[in-house]
Amino acid sequence: MTRREDAVLRVGEQEYTLPVIVGSEGEIAVDINRLRGASGLVTFDRGFANTAETKSAITFLDGEQGILRYRGYPIEQLAEQATFLEVAYLLANGRLPSRPQLDDYADEITHHTMLREDMKHLFEAFPKEAHPMHILASAISALATYYPDALDPGDPWAKDISMKRLLAKVPTMVAWSFRYGRNQPFVYPRNDLDYVANFLNMMFSFPTENYEVDPTVSKALNVLFILHADHEQNCSATTVRVVGSGHANLFSSVAAGVHALSGPLHGGANQGVVEMLESIVGAGGGIGPFVQRAKDKDDPFRLMGFGHRVYKNFDPRAQIIKRYAQEVLAKLDTADPLLEVAMQLEEVALGDDYFIEKKLYPNVDFYSGIIYRAMGFPTELFTVLFAIGRLPGWIAQWHEMQQDPTTRIGRPRQIYVGEPKRDWVAMEDRSA
Ligand code: ACO
């Protein structure tokens, strides 16, 4: 980071000099850390839309140009060449692993995939119809109760083993919550399978017959996980960082991130997209009324899978996923009317003034659900698949924050707009 000329803020007659920070890709920030101390002023920024809370070396994205890079490597290259665990290693360590490093890493992850046997009862405690995101957040929280000796974020051994345990155990948790909801037997992890194939096996195999992992499915899921692996300071990563900034352990911090991801404006949108496409098909397939509703200011309806806080041109992940959706459906020989409707919707929206003016483009969630459907995942599992993919990012963000000596507890200010001081009123004197 280099220093540029300082910025000057004038408020009334007073001037305040503020340092300027420049990132390695030329991003410029005005450092307001000392502004309140010097002036009593705070800044007001809804949704942190204009606030950089941290310096980070993990992910670079340029929303105007549709660029996304993990540790400097373009997402397009990683999606094409890497395995998910290779990307997880890259995000956590800042460099691509050598062959022996990757083999050791994969071996360690593989040997932590089992859950403690008594943890089975945790899944059995949930209602069968529980949403898998809620179960996942609870199960990740529960990990802290199984490994109390490895929770101290200041202990390098504890951090390392927790990061590996989390990455290893989440697919098992997801598969087991799915199996429990279906009254199907739990399938134990298999060490002879890679990360993605093992997950598919735990999800879809039966003890009574052989299950062959379809290479088309496993390749596409590997790509989808990589595309979701990190996205710098998004809602869930920020949640993980804020919770972790109070020195909460990794499991508690990431469980909070899972909750953040579950909302329909964030990761929950992939489920929302398919539900929206289903209602369009159910209503006869006409997209016009849905586009009209999305444009109506008085209607809260939004086109799910459209728009992004940062991408104002295109979402590079959506472009890769669209291509994969077409390929996967063709290879699996599955025609899905939802894909047709999705492509029509994209075409209409991209040519519509409302969406053009507001720079609303398909985001990562727009096509991913269509592939998940073709792979046999039920709709309510889509956001959980996003969560598996996002784990390396949450872990890397938490780790970077814990290592950074300048980290401070996340604690924003507010502008109080409530009542001024007033005195207590006895019950008999209060009006209705
Ligand atoms: N359909 C219709 N109108 C939209 C949409 C949409 N999908 N998205 C944004 N707009 C409109 C808003 O109404 C607003 O209009 P206004 O300026 O007239 O008030 C304008 O575009 C800007 O939208 P904001 O909500 O202010 O943008 P913000 O950056 O806060 O939100 C978000 C981004 C949450 C992604 C939003 O575009 C949205 O709700 N999209 C649908 C849900 C979705 O797909 N979420 C997944 C995002 S990707 C991810 O998190 C993994």
Short mmCIF file of C-alpha atoms and ligand atoms in Angstrom, two decimals:
data_model
loop_
_atom_site.label_atom_id
_atom_site.label_comp_id
_atom_site.label_asym_id
_atom_site.label_seq_id
_atom_site.Cartn_x
_atom_site.Cartn_y
_atom_site.Cartn_z
CA MET A 1 0.00 0.00 0.00
CA THR A 2 1.31 3.44 -0.89
CA ARG A 3 0.22 6.78 0.48
CA ARG A 4 -1.21 9.36 -1.90
CA GLU A 5 -1.97 12.97 -1.20
CA ASP A 6 -4.20 13.44 1.81
CA ALA A 7 -7.90 14.26 1.47
CA VAL A 8 -9.39 17.35 3.07
CA LEU A 9 -12.89 17.40 4.55
CA ARG A 10 -14.47 20.77 5.15
CA VAL A 11 -17.39 21.04 7.60
CA GLY A 12 -18.48 24.64 8.08
CA GLU A 13 -15.32 26.61 8.78
CA GLN A 14 -13.34 23.59 9.91
CA GLU A 15 -11.04 21.54 7.74
CA TYR A 16 -9.85 18.04 8.58
CA THR A 17 -7.00 16.33 6.82
CA LEU A 18 -7.60 12.65 6.19
CA PRO A 19 -5.02 10.17 4.91
CA VAL A 20 -5.70 8.35 1.65
CA ILE A 21 -5.01 4.63 1.20
CA VAL A 22 -4.44 3.01 -2.21
CA GLY A 23 -4.98 -0.71 -2.79
CA SER A 24 -2.84 -2.87 -5.05
CA GLU A 25 -5.40 -2.57 -7.88
CA GLY A 26 -5.59 1.21 -7.55
CA GLU A 27 -8.67 1.41 -5.31
CA ILE A 28 -8.58 4.62 -3.32
CA ALA A 29 -10.00 5.04 0.18
CA VAL A 30 -10.21 7.98 2.53
CA ASP A 31 -9.10 6.81 5.97
CA ILE A 32 -11.57 8.17 8.53
CA ASN A 33 -10.25 6.21 11.50
CA ARG A 34 -9.24 9.36 13.37
CA LEU A 35 -12.06 11.59 12.13
CA ARG A 36 -14.31 11.21 15.15
CA GLY A 37 -11.48 11.75 17.59
CA ALA A 38 -10.45 14.94 15.80
CA SER A 39 -13.88 16.34 15.03
CA GLY A 40 -16.68 14.49 16.85
CA LEU A 41 -18.09 13.61 13.42
CA VAL A 42 -19.11 10.13 12.30
CA THR A 43 -19.89 9.01 8.75
CA PHE A 44 -23.30 7.72 7.68
CA ASP A 45 -23.34 4.83 5.22
CA ARG A 46 -26.38 2.54 4.98
CA GLY A 47 -25.54 -1.07 4.22
CA PHE A 48 -21.78 -0.21 4.35
CA ALA A 49 -22.17 0.47 0.63
CA ASN A 50 -19.30 2.95 0.66
CA THR A 51 -17.21 1.62 3.50
CA ALA A 52 -14.08 -0.53 3.40
CA GLU A 53 -13.78 -2.04 6.89
CA THR A 54 -10.58 -3.94 6.21
CA LYS A 55 -7.57 -4.33 3.99
CA SER A 56 -7.69 -7.83 2.51
CA ALA A 57 -5.37 -9.80 0.25
CA ILE A 58 -7.81 -12.62 -0.52
CA THR A 59 -10.22 -11.65 -3.28
CA PHE A 60 -10.31 -8.82 -5.79
CA LEU A 61 -13.46 -7.88 -7.60
CA ASP A 62 -14.24 -5.04 -9.95
CA GLY A 63 -17.97 -4.71 -10.33
CA GLU A 64 -17.79 -2.30 -13.25
CA GLN A 65 -15.65 -4.59 -15.36
CA GLY A 66 -16.99 -7.92 -14.10
CA ILE A 67 -13.64 -9.08 -12.71
CA LEU A 68 -13.30 -11.63 -9.92
CA ARG A 69 -9.95 -13.02 -8.78
CA TYR A 70 -8.96 -15.20 -5.83
CA ARG A 71 -5.43 -14.36 -4.65
CA GLY A 72 -4.85 -12.78 -8.05
CA TYR A 73 -6.02 -15.76 -10.15
CA PRO A 74 -8.99 -15.07 -12.48
CA ILE A 75 -12.13 -16.98 -11.58
CA GLU A 76 -12.45 -18.24 -15.16
CA GLN A 77 -9.05 -19.99 -14.94
CA LEU A 78 -9.71 -21.45 -11.52
CA ALA A 79 -13.13 -22.77 -12.56
CA GLU A 80 -11.59 -24.46 -15.57
CA GLN A 81 -8.40 -25.86 -14.01
CA ALA A 82 -8.63 -26.24 -10.24
CA THR A 83 -10.22 -28.59 -7.78
CA PHE A 84 -12.30 -27.18 -4.97
CA LEU A 85 -9.76 -28.19 -2.32
CA GLU A 86 -6.98 -26.59 -4.36
CA VAL A 87 -8.97 -23.34 -4.26
CA ALA A 88 -9.61 -23.77 -0.53
CA TYR A 89 -5.86 -24.13 -0.01
CA LEU A 90 -5.19 -21.11 -2.22
CA LEU A 91 -7.66 -18.93 -0.33
CA ALA A 92 -6.33 -19.95 3.07
CA ASN A 93 -2.61 -19.86 2.26
CA GLY A 94 -2.31 -17.25 -0.46
CA ARG A 95 -0.53 -19.50 -2.96
CA LEU A 96 -1.33 -22.52 -5.13
CA PRO A 97 -0.22 -25.76 -3.48
CA SER A 98 2.52 -27.96 -4.92
CA ARG A 99 1.46 -31.56 -5.62
CA PRO A 100 2.73 -32.88 -2.24
CA GLN A 101 1.14 -29.92 -0.41
CA LEU A 102 -2.20 -30.54 -2.06
CA ASP A 103 -2.03 -34.28 -1.43
CA ASP A 104 -1.26 -33.72 2.26
CA TYR A 105 -4.02 -31.12 2.56
CA ALA A 106 -6.60 -33.33 0.84
CA ASP A 107 -5.51 -36.27 2.97
CA GLU A 108 -5.97 -34.30 6.17
CA ILE A 109 -9.39 -33.01 5.11
CA THR A 110 -10.42 -36.54 4.10
CA HIS A 111 -9.44 -37.89 7.51
CA HIS A 112 -11.64 -35.40 9.33
CA THR A 113 -14.87 -35.98 7.40
CA MET A 114 -16.50 -38.24 10.00
CA LEU A 115 -18.78 -36.73 12.60
CA ARG A 116 -18.66 -37.79 16.20
CA GLU A 117 -21.10 -40.70 16.44
CA ASP A 118 -23.23 -39.05 19.12
CA MET A 119 -23.76 -36.12 16.80
CA LYS A 120 -26.29 -38.24 14.91
CA HIS A 121 -28.79 -37.44 17.63
CA LEU A 122 -28.49 -33.76 16.86
CA PHE A 123 -30.01 -34.31 13.40
CA GLU A 124 -32.71 -36.51 14.88
CA ALA A 125 -33.76 -33.69 17.20
CA PHE A 126 -34.96 -31.51 14.31
CA PRO A 127 -38.40 -31.66 12.72
CA LYS A 128 -38.26 -33.62 9.44
CA GLU A 129 -39.41 -30.58 7.50
CA ALA A 130 -36.77 -28.24 8.98
CA HIS A 131 -34.93 -26.10 6.45
CA PRO A 132 -31.41 -27.50 5.91
CA MET A 133 -29.80 -24.05 6.33
CA HIS A 134 -31.15 -23.84 9.87
CA ILE A 135 -29.95 -27.33 10.65
CA LEU A 136 -26.53 -26.57 9.16
CA ALA A 137 -26.07 -23.41 11.22
CA SER A 138 -27.02 -25.34 14.38
CA ALA A 139 -24.73 -28.26 13.53
CA ILE A 140 -21.77 -25.95 12.89
CA SER A 141 -22.46 -24.18 16.20
CA ALA A 142 -22.55 -27.58 17.86
CA LEU A 143 -19.02 -28.38 16.65
CA ALA A 144 -17.78 -25.94 19.29
CA THR A 145 -19.26 -28.22 21.95
CA TYR A 146 -17.45 -31.29 20.56
CA TYR A 147 -14.01 -29.70 20.30
CA PRO A 148 -13.69 -27.36 23.30
CA ASP A 149 -9.91 -27.78 23.38
CA ALA A 150 -9.50 -26.33 19.89
CA LEU A 151 -11.47 -23.10 20.05
CA ASP A 152 -8.94 -20.45 21.02
CA PRO A 153 -8.47 -18.19 17.98
CA GLY A 154 -5.11 -17.13 19.39
CA ASP A 155 -3.73 -20.70 19.30
CA PRO A 156 -2.24 -21.58 15.87
CA TRP A 157 -2.79 -25.33 16.33
CA ALA A 158 -6.44 -24.79 17.36
CA LYS A 159 -7.04 -22.49 14.39
CA ASP A 160 -5.49 -24.90 11.91
CA ILE A 161 -7.32 -28.01 13.09
CA SER A 162 -10.65 -26.14 13.36
CA MET A 163 -10.35 -24.80 9.80
CA LYS A 164 -9.73 -28.33 8.52
CA ARG A 165 -12.43 -29.93 10.65
CA LEU A 166 -14.99 -27.42 9.45
CA LEU A 167 -14.23 -27.87 5.76
CA ALA A 168 -14.19 -31.64 6.20
CA LYS A 169 -17.35 -32.08 8.25
CA VAL A 170 -19.84 -29.70 6.65
CA PRO A 171 -20.61 -31.93 3.62
CA THR A 172 -21.26 -34.83 6.02
CA MET A 173 -23.59 -32.63 8.06
CA VAL A 174 -25.46 -31.48 4.96
CA ALA A 175 -25.84 -35.02 3.64
CA TRP A 176 -26.99 -36.36 6.99
CA SER A 177 -29.57 -33.65 7.53
CA PHE A 178 -30.90 -34.44 4.03
CA ARG A 179 -31.00 -38.19 4.69
CA TYR A 180 -32.72 -37.74 8.03
CA GLY A 181 -35.41 -35.55 6.45
CA ARG A 182 -36.07 -38.33 3.90
CA ASN A 183 -36.07 -41.20 6.41
CA GLN A 184 -33.02 -42.60 4.66
CA PRO A 185 -29.98 -44.18 6.33
CA PHE A 186 -26.95 -42.02 7.02
CA VAL A 187 -24.10 -42.80 4.64
CA TYR A 188 -20.61 -42.56 6.13
CA PRO A 189 -17.82 -40.69 4.33
CA ARG A 190 -15.54 -42.68 2.04
CA ASN A 191 -11.85 -41.91 2.05
CA ASP A 192 -11.27 -43.28 -1.44
CA LEU A 193 -13.40 -40.52 -2.98
CA ASP A 194 -12.47 -36.91 -3.51
CA TYR A 195 -14.27 -34.08 -1.70
CA VAL A 196 -17.07 -33.59 -4.22
CA ALA A 197 -17.56 -37.28 -5.09
CA ASN A 198 -17.66 -38.18 -1.40
CA PHE A 199 -20.37 -35.58 -0.83
CA LEU A 200 -22.45 -36.89 -3.75
CA ASN A 201 -22.04 -40.43 -2.45
CA MET A 202 -23.21 -39.47 1.05
CA MET A 203 -26.18 -37.66 -0.48
CA PHE A 204 -27.42 -40.14 -3.03
CA SER A 205 -26.06 -43.67 -2.44
CA PHE A 206 -27.86 -46.54 -0.73
CA PRO A 207 -26.33 -49.40 1.27
CA THR A 208 -28.27 -51.83 -0.90
CA GLU A 209 -26.70 -51.04 -4.25
CA ASN A 210 -23.68 -49.60 -5.99
CA TYR A 211 -23.66 -45.89 -6.69
CA GLU A 212 -21.43 -44.49 -9.40
CA VAL A 213 -20.65 -40.79 -9.17
CA ASP A 214 -21.49 -39.22 -12.54
CA PRO A 215 -18.36 -37.36 -13.73
CA THR A 216 -20.50 -34.66 -15.39
CA VAL A 217 -22.25 -33.98 -12.10
CA SER A 218 -19.06 -34.08 -10.06
CA LYS A 219 -17.19 -31.77 -12.47
CA ALA A 220 -20.06 -29.26 -12.52
CA LEU A 221 -20.42 -29.29 -8.73
CA ASN A 222 -16.67 -28.76 -8.39
CA VAL A 223 -16.98 -25.70 -10.65
CA LEU A 224 -20.02 -24.38 -8.78
CA PHE A 225 -18.26 -24.74 -5.43
CA ILE A 226 -15.22 -22.87 -6.80
CA LEU A 227 -17.39 -20.06 -8.18
CA HIS A 228 -18.97 -19.62 -4.75
CA ALA A 229 -15.75 -19.98 -2.74
CA ASP A 230 -15.24 -16.32 -1.84
CA HIS A 231 -16.64 -12.92 -2.68
CA GLU A 232 -14.70 -10.53 -0.45
CA GLN A 233 -16.72 -8.48 2.07
CA ASN A 234 -20.26 -9.68 1.29
CA CYS A 235 -23.04 -9.93 3.88
CA SER A 236 -22.10 -13.37 5.25
CA ALA A 237 -18.30 -12.84 5.17
CA THR A 238 -18.77 -9.55 6.97
CA THR A 239 -20.93 -11.34 9.53
CA VAL A 240 -18.21 -13.95 10.04
CA ARG A 241 -15.63 -11.20 10.50
CA VAL A 242 -17.75 -9.12 12.88
CA VAL A 243 -18.59 -12.10 15.06
CA GLY A 244 -14.97 -13.25 14.95
CA SER A 245 -13.70 -9.77 15.78
CA GLY A 246 -15.00 -10.32 19.30
CA HIS A 247 -12.65 -13.36 19.38
CA ALA A 248 -15.51 -15.83 18.96
CA ASN A 249 -14.24 -19.21 17.77
CA LEU A 250 -14.33 -20.26 14.11
CA PHE A 251 -17.39 -22.50 14.43
CA SER A 252 -19.52 -19.82 16.10
CA SER A 253 -18.35 -17.19 13.60
CA VAL A 254 -19.11 -19.35 10.56
CA ALA A 255 -22.46 -20.49 11.99
CA ALA A 256 -23.40 -16.81 12.07
CA GLY A 257 -22.28 -16.54 8.44
CA VAL A 258 -24.58 -19.42 7.50
CA HIS A 259 -27.50 -17.57 9.07
CA ALA A 260 -26.58 -14.44 7.13
CA LEU A 261 -26.38 -16.40 3.88
CA SER A 262 -29.81 -17.94 4.41
CA GLY A 263 -31.71 -14.74 3.60
CA PRO A 264 -33.41 -14.42 0.22
CA LEU A 265 -31.49 -11.26 -0.64
CA HIS A 266 -28.22 -13.17 -0.21
CA GLY A 267 -27.63 -16.92 -0.72
CA GLY A 268 -31.31 -17.76 -0.32
CA ALA A 269 -31.84 -16.22 -3.74
CA ASN A 270 -30.87 -19.44 -5.55
CA GLN A 271 -33.88 -21.17 -4.02
CA GLY A 272 -35.95 -18.05 -4.72
CA VAL A 273 -34.99 -18.10 -8.41
CA VAL A 274 -36.22 -21.64 -8.97
CA GLU A 275 -39.41 -20.98 -7.01
CA MET A 276 -39.98 -17.87 -9.13
CA LEU A 277 -39.32 -19.78 -12.38
CA GLU A 278 -41.68 -22.52 -11.21
CA SER A 279 -44.43 -19.98 -10.60
CA ILE A 280 -43.85 -18.50 -14.07
CA VAL A 281 -44.13 -21.96 -15.66
CA GLY A 282 -47.11 -22.76 -13.41
CA ALA A 283 -48.84 -19.57 -14.54
CA GLY A 284 -48.52 -20.59 -18.19
CA GLY A 285 -44.95 -19.48 -18.93
CA GLY A 286 -45.63 -15.80 -19.74
CA ILE A 287 -42.83 -13.69 -18.29
CA GLY A 288 -44.39 -10.28 -19.03
CA PRO A 289 -46.48 -9.99 -15.84
CA PHE A 290 -43.49 -10.93 -13.67
CA VAL A 291 -41.26 -8.33 -15.32
CA GLN A 292 -44.03 -5.73 -14.85
CA ARG A 293 -44.36 -6.63 -11.17
CA ALA A 294 -40.59 -6.35 -10.67
CA LYS A 295 -40.73 -2.83 -12.11
CA ASP A 296 -43.70 -1.72 -10.03
CA LYS A 297 -42.52 0.48 -7.15
CA ASP A 298 -45.59 -0.44 -5.10
CA ASP A 299 -44.97 -4.18 -5.45
CA PRO A 300 -42.25 -5.69 -3.23
CA PHE A 301 -41.68 -8.45 -5.81
CA ARG A 302 -38.15 -8.56 -7.27
CA LEU A 303 -36.74 -10.69 -10.02
CA MET A 304 -34.77 -13.16 -7.96
CA GLY A 305 -31.24 -13.70 -9.23
CA PHE A 306 -31.09 -10.19 -10.67
CA GLY A 307 -29.05 -7.29 -9.35
CA HIS A 308 -25.98 -7.09 -7.21
CA ARG A 309 -24.53 -4.56 -4.82
CA VAL A 310 -21.16 -4.61 -6.53
CA TYR A 311 -21.58 -5.92 -10.09
CA LYS A 312 -22.94 -3.17 -12.30
CA ASN A 313 -22.07 -4.67 -15.67
CA PHE A 314 -22.12 -8.45 -15.46
CA ASP A 315 -21.42 -11.09 -12.86
CA PRO A 316 -18.60 -13.25 -14.25
CA ARG A 317 -19.79 -16.20 -12.17
CA ALA A 318 -23.25 -16.05 -13.76
CA GLN A 319 -21.73 -16.22 -17.23
CA ILE A 320 -19.78 -19.38 -16.40
CA ILE A 321 -22.77 -20.95 -14.65
CA LYS A 322 -25.09 -20.24 -17.59
CA ARG A 323 -22.70 -22.08 -19.92
CA TYR A 324 -22.48 -25.00 -17.48
CA ALA A 325 -26.27 -25.13 -17.08
CA GLN A 326 -26.65 -25.63 -20.82
CA GLU A 327 -23.83 -28.19 -20.95
CA VAL A 328 -24.92 -30.18 -17.91
CA LEU A 329 -28.54 -30.39 -19.02
CA ALA A 330 -27.43 -31.52 -22.48
CA LYS A 331 -25.00 -34.13 -21.09
CA LEU A 332 -27.51 -35.46 -18.58
CA ASP A 333 -30.06 -35.43 -21.38
CA THR A 334 -32.49 -33.51 -19.16
CA ALA A 335 -34.76 -30.90 -20.68
CA ASP A 336 -35.94 -28.40 -18.08
CA PRO A 337 -38.60 -25.84 -18.99
CA LEU A 338 -37.14 -23.62 -16.26
CA LEU A 339 -33.94 -23.16 -18.28
CA GLU A 340 -35.96 -21.95 -21.26
CA VAL A 341 -37.90 -19.51 -19.10
CA ALA A 342 -34.72 -18.32 -17.38
CA MET A 343 -33.07 -17.54 -20.73
CA GLN A 344 -36.17 -15.71 -21.97
CA LEU A 345 -36.35 -13.74 -18.74
CA GLU A 346 -32.69 -12.77 -19.00
CA GLU A 347 -33.15 -11.65 -22.59
CA VAL A 348 -36.22 -9.55 -21.83
CA ALA A 349 -34.74 -7.99 -18.71
CA LEU A 350 -31.44 -7.14 -20.38
CA GLY A 351 -33.33 -5.26 -23.08
CA ASP A 352 -35.66 -3.44 -20.69
CA ASP A 353 -34.99 0.21 -19.76
CA TYR A 354 -35.76 -0.37 -16.07
CA PHE A 355 -33.10 -3.07 -15.71
CA ILE A 356 -30.63 -1.25 -17.96
CA GLU A 357 -30.93 2.02 -16.02
CA LYS A 358 -30.56 0.30 -12.66
CA LYS A 359 -27.76 -1.91 -14.00
CA LEU A 360 -29.49 -5.12 -12.97
CA TYR A 361 -27.92 -8.26 -14.44
CA PRO A 362 -28.25 -11.96 -13.65
CA ASN A 363 -26.15 -12.80 -10.59
CA VAL A 364 -24.51 -16.04 -9.41
CA ASP A 365 -27.83 -17.40 -8.20
CA PHE A 366 -29.74 -17.02 -11.45
CA TYR A 367 -28.67 -20.22 -13.21
CA SER A 368 -27.11 -22.27 -10.39
CA GLY A 369 -30.42 -23.69 -9.16
CA ILE A 370 -31.20 -25.07 -12.60
CA ILE A 371 -28.00 -27.13 -12.52
CA TYR A 372 -28.64 -28.26 -8.95
CA ARG A 373 -32.11 -29.44 -10.01
CA ALA A 374 -30.68 -31.39 -12.91
CA MET A 375 -28.23 -33.05 -10.50
CA GLY A 376 -31.12 -34.23 -8.34
CA PHE A 377 -30.85 -31.80 -5.43
CA PRO A 378 -34.17 -30.65 -3.97
CA THR A 379 -34.83 -26.90 -4.04
CA GLU A 380 -34.48 -26.39 -0.29
CA LEU A 381 -30.90 -27.66 -0.49
CA PHE A 382 -29.65 -25.06 -2.94
CA THR A 383 -28.59 -22.48 -0.38
CA VAL A 384 -26.81 -25.16 1.59
CA LEU A 385 -24.79 -26.01 -1.52
CA PHE A 386 -23.85 -22.33 -1.70
CA ALA A 387 -22.74 -22.59 1.93
CA ILE A 388 -20.46 -25.57 1.23
CA GLY A 389 -18.92 -23.62 -1.63
CA ARG A 390 -18.48 -20.48 0.49
CA LEU A 391 -16.76 -22.26 3.40
CA PRO A 392 -13.18 -21.67 2.17
CA GLY A 393 -13.97 -17.96 1.85
CA TRP A 394 -15.45 -17.64 5.33
CA ILE A 395 -12.52 -19.58 6.76
CA ALA A 396 -9.93 -17.48 4.90
CA GLN A 397 -11.65 -14.21 5.86
CA TRP A 398 -11.84 -15.25 9.52
CA HIS A 399 -8.21 -16.38 9.50
CA GLU A 400 -6.97 -13.18 7.82
CA MET A 401 -8.89 -11.09 10.35
CA GLN A 402 -7.52 -13.05 13.32
CA GLN A 403 -3.95 -12.69 12.02
CA ASP A 404 -4.18 -8.98 11.31
CA PRO A 405 -2.75 -7.02 14.28
CA THR A 406 -4.83 -3.96 13.30
CA THR A 407 -8.16 -5.79 13.70
CA ARG A 408 -10.52 -4.15 16.18
CA ILE A 409 -13.85 -5.39 17.43
CA GLY A 410 -16.59 -4.60 14.88
CA ARG A 411 -18.66 -1.89 16.46
CA PRO A 412 -20.26 0.73 14.19
CA ARG A 413 -21.71 4.03 15.34
CA GLN A 414 -25.26 5.26 14.79
CA ILE A 415 -27.18 8.49 14.39
CA TYR A 416 -29.69 8.51 17.21
CA VAL A 417 -33.08 9.79 16.01
CA GLY A 418 -35.22 8.74 18.99
CA GLU A 419 -36.82 10.73 21.80
CA PRO A 420 -34.77 13.24 23.77
CA LYS A 421 -34.47 12.63 27.52
CA ARG A 422 -37.85 12.37 29.23
CA ASP A 423 -39.04 11.33 32.69
CA TRP A 424 -40.70 8.12 33.82
CA VAL A 425 -44.53 8.16 33.77
CA ALA A 426 -46.43 6.13 36.37
CA MET A 427 -48.79 3.47 34.95
CA GLU A 428 -51.98 5.31 36.04
CA ASP A 429 -50.85 8.49 34.29
CA ARG A 430 -50.14 6.90 30.88
CA SER A 431 -52.49 7.51 27.97
CA ALA A 432 -53.71 4.53 25.88
N1 ACO B 1 -35.77 -6.79 -9.38
C1 ACO B 1 -36.33 -5.56 -9.51
N2 ACO B 1 -35.78 -4.41 -9.07
C2 ACO B 1 -34.59 -4.51 -8.45
C3 ACO B 1 -33.93 -5.74 -8.27
C4 ACO B 1 -34.56 -6.91 -8.75
N3 ACO B 1 -33.98 -8.10 -8.60
N4 ACO B 1 -32.78 -5.53 -7.61
C5 ACO B 1 -32.70 -4.22 -7.40
N5 ACO B 1 -33.79 -3.59 -7.90
C6 ACO B 1 -34.04 -2.15 -7.90
C7 ACO B 1 -34.44 -1.68 -6.51
O1 ACO B 1 -35.84 -1.66 -6.35
C8 ACO B 1 -33.85 -0.29 -6.47
O2 ACO B 1 -34.71 0.56 -7.19
P1 ACO B 1 -34.83 2.13 -6.75
O3 ACO B 1 -33.48 2.72 -7.02
O4 ACO B 1 -35.89 2.64 -7.65
O5 ACO B 1 -35.20 2.13 -5.29
C9 ACO B 1 -32.57 -0.40 -7.29
O6 ACO B 1 -32.79 -1.51 -8.19
C10 ACO B 1 -31.33 -0.67 -6.45
O7 ACO B 1 -31.60 -1.79 -5.62
P2 ACO B 1 -31.10 -1.91 -4.12
O8 ACO B 1 -31.94 -2.88 -3.39
O9 ACO B 1 -30.96 -0.54 -3.51
O10 ACO B 1 -29.62 -2.47 -4.36
P3 ACO B 1 -28.73 -3.17 -3.29
O11 ACO B 1 -27.35 -3.05 -3.79
O12 ACO B 1 -29.03 -2.66 -1.92
O13 ACO B 1 -29.23 -4.70 -3.32
C11 ACO B 1 -29.59 -6.91 -4.10
C12 ACO B 1 -28.66 -5.68 -4.12
C13 ACO B 1 -29.98 -7.25 -2.64
C14 ACO B 1 -28.80 -8.11 -4.65
C15 ACO B 1 -30.84 -6.62 -4.97
O14 ACO B 1 -30.45 -6.40 -6.31
C16 ACO B 1 -31.87 -7.76 -4.90
O15 ACO B 1 -32.70 -7.76 -3.99
N6 ACO B 1 -31.83 -8.73 -5.85
C17 ACO B 1 -32.73 -9.88 -5.82
C18 ACO B 1 -32.24 -10.91 -4.82
C19 ACO B 1 -30.98 -11.61 -5.29
O16 ACO B 1 -30.89 -12.07 -6.42
N7 ACO B 1 -30.01 -11.72 -4.36
C20 ACO B 1 -28.73 -12.43 -4.62
C21 ACO B 1 -27.60 -11.47 -4.72
S1 ACO B 1 -26.10 -12.28 -5.03
C22 ACO B 1 -25.66 -12.93 -3.55
O17 ACO B 1 -25.83 -12.42 -2.51
C23 ACO B 1 -25.07 -14.18 -3.58
#
